[in-house]
Amino acid sequence: MNNTMIDVRDVRKSFGSLEVLKKVSLQIAPNEVVAVIGPSGSGKSTMLRSLAHLEQVDAGSIRIGNDYLVQDGKYASSAKIKEITARMGMVFQHFNLFPHLTVRGNLELAPKLVKRLPAAEARDRASALLEKVGLLEKGDAYPANLSGGQKQRVAIARALMMNPEILLFDEPTSALDPELTGEVLQVMRQLAEERMTMVVVTHEMGFAREVADRVIFMADGEFIESGTPEQLFGNPRQERTKTFLNRVL
């Protein structure tokens, strides 16, 4: 076994003539919480989505645990890709809940379909996770009747239903009103304390500073600087990082 949970090497990705990822490399250890910050359009979401195979990269390698999702630009078989991506949970900016299913229905669908989890087991697991995110009483509600913060907490519970080794968060609070952001960050903080491996693309500098083990600053499709929150926020080395932090802090 190697001690890297996520290993990204020299990954490139272009949309037409725009290169959004320029030879990006990144190693993340098991149980590490990494926050990725940077200006809009810097490639943060594309990088995150390519880990979950929601974007295909043009070159480079992505290894999850011991398995290559893509090696030197060549993707694994679709069965292998499915197996690898099943070990990751993804939480999106806009929740992506199924509007026609109840909260419980949203949680139980994938485990029943993909993992063939027996209905009673799926139900128990859904109850436990809804309790964890503080929404046990909302099991029979539909997404339309929930606040944005509640929807996002349901989305986190849904991602946890598959028992993932890694959780990926793409701007999980940027569609929320400020007063609802706290309840979502609280759940994420709890997961970090439980040592879940997490990669969080975020605008929430307070969260990055308090909860992340490491913060990466990304701009123009490249990782400019990475370090502990104390180092990156307190004493950034790169001009680009300083300029960005002066703007947002």
mmCIF file of C-alpha atoms in Angstrom:
data_model
loop_
_atom_site.group_PDB
_atom_site.id
_atom_site.type_symbol
_atom_site.label_atom_id
_atom_site.label_comp_id
_atom_site.label_asym_id
_atom_site.label_seq_id
_atom_site.Cartn_x
_atom_site.Cartn_y
_atom_site.Cartn_z
ATOM 1 C CA MET A 1 0.000 0.000 0.000
ATOM 2 C CA ASN A 2 1.163 3.527 -0.629
ATOM 3 C CA ASN A 3 0.303 6.343 1.734
ATOM 4 C CA THR A 4 -1.190 8.658 -0.864
ATOM 5 C CA MET A 5 -4.963 8.693 -1.163
ATOM 6 C CA ILE A 6 -5.007 10.995 -4.208
ATOM 7 C CA ASP A 7 -2.064 11.378 -6.558
ATOM 8 C CA VAL A 8 -2.371 13.826 -9.456
ATOM 9 C CA ARG A 9 0.603 14.181 -11.818
ATOM 10 C CA ASP A 10 1.066 16.684 -14.647
ATOM 11 C CA VAL A 11 -2.638 16.898 -15.441
ATOM 12 C CA ARG A 12 -3.652 19.124 -18.331
ATOM 13 C CA LYS A 13 -7.085 20.081 -19.547
ATOM 14 C CA SER A 14 -8.240 22.517 -22.208
ATOM 15 C CA PHE A 15 -11.660 23.741 -23.264
ATOM 16 C CA GLY A 16 -11.016 24.626 -26.891
ATOM 17 C CA SER A 17 -8.002 26.936 -26.957
ATOM 18 C CA LEU A 18 -8.292 27.791 -23.248
ATOM 19 C CA GLU A 19 -5.949 25.727 -21.091
ATOM 20 C CA VAL A 20 -7.708 25.441 -17.725
ATOM 21 C CA LEU A 21 -5.289 23.009 -16.058
ATOM 22 C CA LYS A 22 -1.581 23.453 -16.783
ATOM 23 C CA LYS A 23 0.442 20.441 -15.652
ATOM 24 C CA VAL A 24 -1.197 20.314 -12.241
ATOM 25 C CA SER A 25 0.300 17.931 -9.655
ATOM 26 C CA LEU A 26 -1.061 17.203 -6.193
ATOM 27 C CA GLN A 27 -0.655 14.522 -3.538
ATOM 28 C CA ILE A 28 -3.157 14.091 -0.720
ATOM 29 C CA ALA A 29 -2.637 11.733 2.222
ATOM 30 C CA PRO A 30 -5.383 9.609 3.802
ATOM 31 C CA ASN A 31 -7.402 11.599 6.385
ATOM 32 C CA GLU A 32 -6.043 14.912 5.107
ATOM 33 C CA VAL A 33 -8.366 17.894 4.670
ATOM 34 C CA VAL A 34 -7.204 20.093 1.809
ATOM 35 C CA ALA A 35 -8.837 23.419 0.947
ATOM 36 C CA VAL A 36 -8.325 24.837 -2.539
ATOM 37 C CA ILE A 37 -8.752 28.593 -2.811
ATOM 38 C CA GLY A 38 -8.239 31.076 -5.610
ATOM 39 C CA PRO A 39 -9.995 33.501 -7.948
ATOM 40 C CA SER A 40 -12.983 32.410 -10.066
ATOM 41 C CA GLY A 41 -11.955 30.795 -13.321
ATOM 42 C CA SER A 42 -8.652 29.521 -11.948
ATOM 43 C CA GLY A 43 -9.458 25.851 -12.669
ATOM 44 C CA LYS A 44 -10.358 24.793 -9.119
ATOM 45 C CA SER A 45 -13.701 23.176 -9.977
ATOM 46 C CA THR A 46 -12.322 21.575 -13.154
ATOM 47 C CA MET A 47 -9.523 20.015 -11.134
ATOM 48 C CA LEU A 48 -11.984 18.699 -8.543
ATOM 49 C CA ARG A 49 -14.429 17.401 -11.158
ATOM 50 C CA SER A 50 -11.661 15.568 -12.982
ATOM 51 C CA LEU A 51 -10.910 13.591 -9.787
ATOM 52 C CA ALA A 52 -14.484 12.273 -9.861
ATOM 53 C CA HIS A 53 -14.384 11.724 -13.646
ATOM 54 C CA LEU A 54 -16.977 14.441 -14.247
ATOM 55 C CA GLU A 55 -14.409 16.040 -16.568
ATOM 56 C CA GLN A 56 -11.954 14.132 -18.729
ATOM 57 C CA VAL A 57 -8.379 15.370 -18.696
ATOM 58 C CA ASP A 58 -6.206 15.623 -21.813
ATOM 59 C CA ALA A 59 -2.911 14.468 -20.312
ATOM 60 C CA GLY A 60 -1.313 13.328 -17.069
ATOM 61 C CA SER A 61 -2.222 10.769 -14.412
ATOM 62 C CA ILE A 62 -4.737 10.551 -11.568
ATOM 63 C CA ARG A 63 -4.401 7.753 -9.049
ATOM 64 C CA ILE A 64 -6.947 7.125 -6.286
ATOM 65 C CA GLY A 65 -5.490 4.798 -3.665
ATOM 66 C CA ASN A 66 -3.683 2.108 -5.652
ATOM 67 C CA ASP A 67 -5.787 2.465 -8.785
ATOM 68 C CA TYR A 68 -5.216 4.698 -11.772
ATOM 69 C CA LEU A 69 -8.281 6.523 -13.021
ATOM 70 C CA VAL A 70 -6.125 7.821 -15.861
ATOM 71 C CA GLN A 71 -2.451 7.084 -16.512
ATOM 72 C CA ASP A 72 -0.445 9.243 -18.925
ATOM 73 C CA GLY A 73 -3.680 10.449 -20.506
ATOM 74 C CA LYS A 74 -5.113 6.952 -20.963
ATOM 75 C CA TYR A 75 -8.250 6.157 -18.964
ATOM 76 C CA ALA A 76 -8.993 2.883 -17.179
ATOM 77 C CA SER A 77 -11.830 0.651 -18.398
ATOM 78 C CA SER A 78 -15.337 1.926 -17.721
ATOM 79 C CA ALA A 79 -15.888 -0.833 -15.120
ATOM 80 C CA LYS A 80 -12.703 0.208 -13.325
ATOM 81 C CA ILE A 81 -13.640 3.896 -13.513
ATOM 82 C CA LYS A 82 -17.010 3.070 -11.954
ATOM 83 C CA GLU A 83 -15.326 1.154 -9.155
ATOM 84 C CA ILE A 84 -12.864 3.996 -8.463
ATOM 85 C CA THR A 85 -15.435 6.801 -8.553
ATOM 86 C CA ALA A 86 -17.758 4.815 -6.246
ATOM 87 C CA ARG A 87 -15.148 5.368 -3.528
ATOM 88 C CA MET A 88 -15.671 9.122 -3.734
ATOM 89 C CA GLY A 89 -18.601 11.263 -2.697
ATOM 90 C CA MET A 90 -19.168 14.623 -4.330
ATOM 91 C CA VAL A 91 -21.080 17.594 -2.938
ATOM 92 C CA PHE A 92 -21.990 20.281 -5.461
ATOM 93 C CA GLN A 93 -22.618 23.999 -5.247
ATOM 94 C CA HIS A 94 -26.278 23.609 -6.255
ATOM 95 C CA PHE A 95 -27.100 20.467 -4.217
ATOM 96 C CA ASN A 96 -28.232 18.378 -7.242
ATOM 97 C CA LEU A 97 -30.965 16.655 -5.246
ATOM 98 C CA PHE A 98 -33.734 14.809 -7.098
ATOM 99 C CA PRO A 99 -36.812 17.050 -6.694
ATOM 100 C CA HIS A 100 -39.310 14.194 -7.172
ATOM 101 C CA LEU A 101 -37.851 12.118 -4.321
ATOM 102 C CA THR A 102 -38.163 12.722 -0.591
ATOM 103 C CA VAL A 103 -35.054 13.399 1.467
ATOM 104 C CA ARG A 104 -34.937 9.694 2.360
ATOM 105 C CA GLY A 105 -35.511 8.724 -1.252
ATOM 106 C CA ASN A 106 -32.558 10.872 -2.283
ATOM 107 C CA LEU A 107 -30.332 9.143 0.269
ATOM 108 C CA GLU A 108 -31.446 5.578 -0.401
ATOM 109 C CA LEU A 109 -31.494 5.580 -4.206
ATOM 110 C CA ALA A 110 -27.804 5.044 -5.041
ATOM 111 C CA PRO A 111 -26.983 2.468 -2.327
ATOM 112 C CA LYS A 112 -29.965 0.359 -3.430
ATOM 113 C CA LEU A 113 -29.182 0.698 -7.148
ATOM 114 C CA VAL A 114 -25.393 0.618 -7.137
ATOM 115 C CA LYS A 115 -24.512 -1.331 -4.002
ATOM 116 C CA ARG A 116 -27.682 -3.459 -3.944
ATOM 117 C CA LEU A 117 -28.112 -2.512 -0.292
ATOM 118 C CA PRO A 118 -31.210 -4.176 1.223
ATOM 119 C CA ALA A 119 -34.051 -1.699 1.799
ATOM 120 C CA ALA A 120 -34.041 -2.062 5.606
ATOM 121 C CA GLU A 121 -30.295 -1.486 5.755
ATOM 122 C CA ALA A 122 -30.539 1.540 3.466
ATOM 123 C CA ARG A 123 -33.283 2.934 5.661
ATOM 124 C CA ASP A 124 -31.261 2.502 8.860
ATOM 125 C CA ARG A 125 -28.201 4.072 7.275
ATOM 126 C CA ALA A 126 -30.256 7.000 5.961
ATOM 127 C CA SER A 127 -31.719 7.584 9.444
ATOM 128 C CA ALA A 128 -28.269 7.518 11.058
ATOM 129 C CA LEU A 129 -26.860 10.004 8.528
ATOM 130 C CA LEU A 130 -29.867 12.332 8.686
ATOM 131 C CA GLU A 131 -29.434 12.378 12.451
ATOM 132 C CA LYS A 132 -25.729 13.146 11.963
ATOM 133 C CA VAL A 133 -26.522 16.228 9.835
ATOM 134 C CA GLY A 134 -29.375 17.260 12.161
ATOM 135 C CA LEU A 135 -32.257 16.540 9.769
ATOM 136 C CA LEU A 136 -33.844 13.305 10.987
ATOM 137 C CA GLU A 137 -37.274 14.946 11.153
ATOM 138 C CA LYS A 138 -37.054 15.972 7.476
ATOM 139 C CA GLY A 139 -36.870 12.431 6.050
ATOM 140 C CA ASP A 140 -40.271 12.606 4.357
ATOM 141 C CA ALA A 141 -39.945 16.189 3.126
ATOM 142 C CA TYR A 142 -39.238 17.057 -0.504
ATOM 143 C CA PRO A 143 -36.244 19.227 -1.454
ATOM 144 C CA ALA A 144 -38.562 22.086 -2.485
ATOM 145 C CA ASN A 145 -39.632 22.430 1.158
ATOM 146 C CA LEU A 146 -36.100 22.746 2.533
ATOM 147 C CA SER A 147 -33.866 25.776 2.999
ATOM 148 C CA GLY A 148 -30.635 25.942 1.024
ATOM 149 C CA GLY A 149 -28.625 24.981 4.103
ATOM 150 C CA GLN A 150 -30.864 21.980 4.735
ATOM 151 C CA LYS A 151 -30.577 20.893 1.084
ATOM 152 C CA GLN A 152 -26.810 21.041 1.283
ATOM 153 C CA ARG A 153 -26.775 19.029 4.516
ATOM 154 C CA VAL A 154 -28.985 16.422 2.795
ATOM 155 C CA ALA A 155 -26.518 16.410 -0.112
ATOM 156 C CA ILE A 156 -23.648 15.716 2.301
ATOM 157 C CA ALA A 157 -25.625 12.893 3.942
ATOM 158 C CA ARG A 158 -26.377 11.489 0.488
ATOM 159 C CA ALA A 159 -22.678 11.528 -0.408
ATOM 160 C CA LEU A 160 -21.912 9.678 2.845
ATOM 161 C CA MET A 161 -24.511 6.958 2.116
ATOM 162 C CA MET A 162 -22.061 5.209 -0.211
ATOM 163 C CA ASN A 163 -19.465 5.040 2.553
ATOM 164 C CA PRO A 164 -16.874 6.926 0.522
ATOM 165 C CA GLU A 165 -13.153 7.016 1.291
ATOM 166 C CA ILE A 166 -12.938 10.567 -0.055
ATOM 167 C CA LEU A 167 -15.361 13.502 -0.074
ATOM 168 C CA LEU A 168 -15.053 16.206 -2.712
ATOM 169 C CA PHE A 169 -16.770 19.554 -2.122
ATOM 170 C CA ASP A 170 -17.222 22.049 -4.952
ATOM 171 C CA GLU A 171 -18.006 25.477 -3.439
ATOM 172 C CA PRO A 172 -20.502 23.852 -1.046
ATOM 173 C CA THR A 173 -21.637 27.157 0.486
ATOM 174 C CA SER A 174 -21.425 29.647 -2.364
ATOM 175 C CA ALA A 175 -25.111 29.301 -3.307
ATOM 176 C CA LEU A 176 -26.224 29.824 0.299
ATOM 177 C CA ASP A 177 -27.228 32.895 2.240
ATOM 178 C CA PRO A 178 -24.534 33.765 4.789
ATOM 179 C CA GLU A 179 -26.710 32.770 7.751
ATOM 180 C CA LEU A 180 -27.174 29.263 6.316
ATOM 181 C CA THR A 181 -23.493 28.775 5.552
ATOM 182 C CA GLY A 182 -22.632 28.081 9.202
ATOM 183 C CA GLU A 183 -24.817 24.983 9.508
ATOM 184 C CA VAL A 184 -23.182 23.383 6.459
ATOM 185 C CA LEU A 185 -19.652 24.262 7.590
ATOM 186 C CA GLN A 186 -20.482 22.768 10.997
ATOM 187 C CA VAL A 187 -21.230 19.387 9.393
ATOM 188 C CA MET A 188 -18.035 19.617 7.326
ATOM 189 C CA ARG A 189 -16.057 20.528 10.442
ATOM 190 C CA GLN A 190 -17.418 17.423 12.161
ATOM 191 C CA LEU A 191 -16.371 15.235 9.204
ATOM 192 C CA ALA A 192 -12.892 16.765 9.318
ATOM 193 C CA GLU A 193 -12.671 15.919 13.028
ATOM 194 C CA GLU A 194 -13.613 12.326 12.165
ATOM 195 C CA ARG A 195 -10.606 12.325 9.793
ATOM 196 C CA MET A 196 -12.496 11.949 6.537
ATOM 197 C CA THR A 197 -10.233 12.604 3.534
ATOM 198 C CA MET A 198 -11.662 15.809 2.052
ATOM 199 C CA VAL A 199 -10.848 18.129 -0.830
ATOM 200 C CA VAL A 200 -12.791 21.363 -0.508
ATOM 201 C CA VAL A 201 -12.894 24.045 -3.191
ATOM 202 C CA THR A 202 -14.110 27.036 -1.229
ATOM 203 C CA HIS A 203 -14.449 30.807 -0.920
ATOM 204 C CA GLU A 204 -14.806 30.444 2.858
ATOM 205 C CA MET A 205 -11.400 31.600 4.078
ATOM 206 C CA GLY A 206 -12.399 31.146 7.719
ATOM 207 C CA PHE A 207 -13.217 27.496 7.087
ATOM 208 C CA ALA A 208 -9.988 26.946 5.147
ATOM 209 C CA ARG A 209 -8.040 28.558 7.950
ATOM 210 C CA GLU A 210 -9.712 26.661 10.804
ATOM 211 C CA VAL A 211 -10.382 23.222 9.406
ATOM 212 C CA ALA A 212 -7.942 22.434 6.595
ATOM 213 C CA ASP A 213 -4.656 20.657 7.233
ATOM 214 C CA ARG A 214 -3.327 22.259 4.084
ATOM 215 C CA VAL A 215 -4.440 25.125 1.861
ATOM 216 C CA ILE A 216 -3.618 25.341 -1.845
ATOM 217 C CA PHE A 217 -3.829 28.610 -3.738
ATOM 218 C CA MET A 218 -4.677 28.129 -7.397
ATOM 219 C CA ALA A 219 -4.662 30.741 -10.189
ATOM 220 C CA ASP A 220 -4.665 30.547 -13.996
ATOM 221 C CA GLY A 221 -4.813 26.751 -14.063
ATOM 222 C CA GLU A 222 -1.802 26.250 -11.806
ATOM 223 C CA PHE A 223 -1.089 25.598 -8.147
ATOM 224 C CA ILE A 224 0.784 28.730 -7.121
ATOM 225 C CA GLU A 225 1.435 27.907 -3.488
ATOM 226 C CA SER A 226 0.499 25.400 -0.832
ATOM 227 C CA GLY A 227 1.097 25.226 2.910
ATOM 228 C CA THR A 228 -0.465 24.982 6.321
ATOM 229 C CA PRO A 229 -3.223 27.532 6.981
ATOM 230 C CA GLU A 230 -0.872 29.399 9.361
ATOM 231 C CA GLN A 231 1.817 29.645 6.704
ATOM 232 C CA LEU A 232 -0.379 30.390 3.697
ATOM 233 C CA PHE A 233 -2.599 32.981 5.380
ATOM 234 C CA GLY A 234 0.019 34.323 7.783
ATOM 235 C CA ASN A 235 3.098 34.454 5.600
ATOM 236 C CA PRO A 236 2.410 33.745 1.914
ATOM 237 C CA ARG A 237 5.560 33.447 -0.201
ATOM 238 C CA GLN A 238 4.192 34.236 -3.645
ATOM 239 C CA GLU A 239 3.126 37.700 -4.831
ATOM 240 C CA ARG A 240 0.024 36.215 -6.504
ATOM 241 C CA THR A 241 -1.067 34.675 -3.211
ATOM 242 C CA LYS A 242 -0.492 37.925 -1.307
ATOM 243 C CA THR A 243 -2.486 39.942 -3.832
ATOM 244 C CA PHE A 244 -5.411 37.476 -3.717
ATOM 245 C CA LEU A 245 -5.490 37.288 0.082
ATOM 246 C CA ASN A 246 -5.315 41.086 0.398
ATOM 247 C CA ARG A 247 -8.410 41.237 -1.775
ATOM 248 C CA VAL A 248 -10.491 38.628 0.038
ATOM 249 C CA LEU A 249 -9.450 38.932 3.683
#
